[in-house]
PDB file of C-alpha atoms in Angstrom:
ATOM      1  CA  UNK Q   1     -18.718  16.011 -11.985  1.00  0.00           C
ATOM      2  CA  UNK Q   2     -19.099  12.351 -12.902  1.00  0.00           C
ATOM      3  CA  UNK Q   3     -18.068   9.461 -10.689  1.00  0.00           C
ATOM      4  CA  UNK Q   4     -15.445   8.474 -13.276  1.00  0.00           C
ATOM      5  CA  UNK Q   5     -13.886  11.929 -13.111  1.00  0.00           C
ATOM      6  CA  UNK Q   6     -13.958  11.970  -9.320  1.00  0.00           C
ATOM      7  CA  UNK Q   7     -12.296   8.558  -9.059  1.00  0.00           C
ATOM      8  CA  UNK Q   8      -9.690   9.523 -11.671  1.00  0.00           C
ATOM      9  CA  UNK Q   9      -8.868  12.689  -9.734  1.00  0.00           C
ATOM     10  CA  UNK Q  10      -8.611  10.750  -6.474  1.00  0.00           C
ATOM     11  CA  UNK Q  11      -6.390   8.157  -8.158  1.00  0.00           C
ATOM     12  CA  UNK Q  12      -4.096  10.954  -9.398  1.00  0.00           C
ATOM     13  CA  UNK Q  13      -3.869  12.556  -5.947  1.00  0.00           C
ATOM     14  CA  UNK Q  14      -3.075   9.200  -4.347  1.00  0.00           C
ATOM     15  CA  UNK Q  15      -0.369   8.529  -6.959  1.00  0.00           C
ATOM     16  CA  UNK Q  16       1.160  11.966  -6.406  1.00  0.00           C
ATOM     17  CA  UNK Q  17       1.422  11.386  -2.667  1.00  0.00           C
ATOM     18  CA  UNK Q  18       2.573   7.765  -2.634  1.00  0.00           C
ATOM     19  CA  UNK Q  19       6.271   8.623  -2.581  1.00  0.00           C
ATOM     20  CA  UNK Q  20       5.937  11.758  -0.494  1.00  0.00           C
ATOM     21  CA  UNK Q  21       6.841  12.591   3.069  1.00  0.00           C
ATOM     22  CA  UNK Q  22       5.228  10.124   5.500  1.00  0.00           C
ATOM     23  CA  UNK Q  23       5.099  12.886   8.119  1.00  0.00           C
ATOM     24  CA  UNK Q  24       2.874  14.977   5.847  1.00  0.00           C
ATOM     25  CA  UNK Q  25       0.865  12.426   3.879  1.00  0.00           C
ATOM     26  CA  UNK Q  26      -1.287   9.530   5.055  1.00  0.00           C
ATOM     27  CA  UNK Q  27      -0.850   7.865   1.658  1.00  0.00           C
ATOM     28  CA  UNK Q  28       2.942   8.143   1.915  1.00  0.00           C
ATOM     29  CA  UNK Q  29       2.770   6.778   5.471  1.00  0.00           C
ATOM     30  CA  UNK Q  30       0.818   3.736   4.269  1.00  0.00           C
ATOM     31  CA  UNK Q  31       3.270   3.141   1.428  1.00  0.00           C
ATOM     32  CA  UNK Q  32       6.210   3.443   3.812  1.00  0.00           C
ATOM     33  CA  UNK Q  33       4.688   0.668   5.941  1.00  0.00           C
ATOM     34  CA  UNK Q  34       4.388  -1.620   2.921  1.00  0.00           C
ATOM     35  CA  UNK Q  35       1.845  -3.591   0.971  1.00  0.00           C
ATOM     36  CA  UNK Q  36       0.791  -5.751   3.919  1.00  0.00           C
ATOM     37  CA  UNK Q  37      -0.264  -2.665   5.898  1.00  0.00           C
ATOM     38  CA  UNK Q  38      -2.153  -1.238   2.928  1.00  0.00           C
ATOM     39  CA  UNK Q  39      -3.981  -4.543   2.462  1.00  0.00           C
ATOM     40  CA  UNK Q  40      -4.712  -4.730   6.190  1.00  0.00           C
ATOM     41  CA  UNK Q  41      -6.265  -1.259   6.138  1.00  0.00           C
ATOM     42  CA  UNK Q  42      -8.429  -2.237   3.173  1.00  0.00           C
ATOM     43  CA  UNK Q  43      -9.651  -5.273   5.082  1.00  0.00           C
ATOM     44  CA  UNK Q  44     -10.402  -3.211   8.185  1.00  0.00           C
ATOM     45  CA  UNK Q  45     -12.418  -0.732   6.165  1.00  0.00           C
ATOM     46  CA  UNK Q  46     -14.345  -3.540   4.467  1.00  0.00           C
ATOM     47  CA  UNK Q  47     -15.302  -5.000   7.849  1.00  0.00           C
ATOM     48  CA  UNK Q  48     -16.330  -1.557   9.114  1.00  0.00           C
ATOM     49  CA  UNK Q  49     -18.521  -1.073   6.019  1.00  0.00           C
ATOM     50  CA  UNK Q  50     -20.226  -4.414   6.631  1.00  0.00           C
ATOM     51  CA  UNK Q  51     -20.844  -3.548  10.285  1.00  0.00           C
ATOM     52  CA  UNK Q  52     -22.309  -0.173   9.329  1.00  0.00           C
ATOM     53  CA  UNK Q  53     -24.587  -1.850   6.795  1.00  0.00           C
ATOM     54  CA  UNK Q  54     -25.793  -4.369   9.348  1.00  0.00           C
ATOM     55  CA  UNK Q  55     -26.528  -1.581  11.838  1.00  0.00           C
ATOM     56  CA  UNK Q  56     -28.673   0.045   9.165  1.00  0.00           C
ATOM     57  CA  UNK Q  57     -26.806   3.315   9.703  1.00  0.00           C
ATOM     58  CA  UNK Q  58     -26.833   5.067   6.317  1.00  0.00           C
ATOM     59  CA  UNK Q  59     -24.537   7.935   7.329  1.00  0.00           C
ATOM     60  CA  UNK Q  60     -21.950   5.604   8.835  1.00  0.00           C
ATOM     61  CA  UNK Q  61     -22.181   3.283   5.817  1.00  0.00           C
ATOM     62  CA  UNK Q  62     -21.540   6.165   3.423  1.00  0.00           C
ATOM     63  CA  UNK Q  63     -18.457   7.181   5.408  1.00  0.00           C
ATOM     64  CA  UNK Q  64     -17.129   3.635   5.609  1.00  0.00           C
ATOM     65  CA  UNK Q  65     -17.803   3.078   1.910  1.00  0.00           C
ATOM     66  CA  UNK Q  66     -15.738   6.181   1.120  1.00  0.00           C
ATOM     67  CA  UNK Q  67     -12.914   4.880   3.332  1.00  0.00           C
ATOM     68  CA  UNK Q  68     -13.139   1.489   1.626  1.00  0.00           C
ATOM     69  CA  UNK Q  69     -12.938   3.007  -1.868  1.00  0.00           C
ATOM     70  CA  UNK Q  70     -10.023   5.215  -0.827  1.00  0.00           C
ATOM     71  CA  UNK Q  71      -8.019   2.334   0.597  1.00  0.00           C
ATOM     72  CA  UNK Q  72      -8.846   0.178  -2.428  1.00  0.00           C
ATOM     73  CA  UNK Q  73      -7.422   2.882  -4.699  1.00  0.00           C
ATOM     74  CA  UNK Q  74      -4.295   3.079  -2.503  1.00  0.00           C
ATOM     75  CA  UNK Q  75      -3.840  -0.702  -2.806  1.00  0.00           C
ATOM     76  CA  UNK Q  76      -4.484  -0.707  -6.562  1.00  0.00           C
ATOM     77  CA  UNK Q  77      -1.975   2.112  -6.969  1.00  0.00           C
ATOM     78  CA  UNK Q  78       0.614   0.234  -4.925  1.00  0.00           C
ATOM     79  CA  UNK Q  79       0.176  -2.722  -7.272  1.00  0.00           C
ATOM     80  CA  UNK Q  80       0.286  -0.507 -10.398  1.00  0.00           C
ATOM     81  CA  UNK Q  81      -3.302  -1.299 -11.331  1.00  0.00           C
ATOM     82  CA  UNK Q  82      -4.986   1.784 -12.810  1.00  0.00           C
TER      83      UNK Q  82
END
């Protein structure tokens, strides 16, 4: 599966959960808290990715990079940017 396909699938899942039940979906919980919270989470994940990179911890960096991409897609979705 290509990266484009994977990101498109993740974008679709995020979109499908955005208006869901905040008790059952992390994405819905973020959306319920508003754009400022979504942006804050993106910033936190970016800082964590930088820290992991500076520690030269490849495994941690990969995990933080995934979190960063996820939260970026949540923010883009909240702003209707495909």
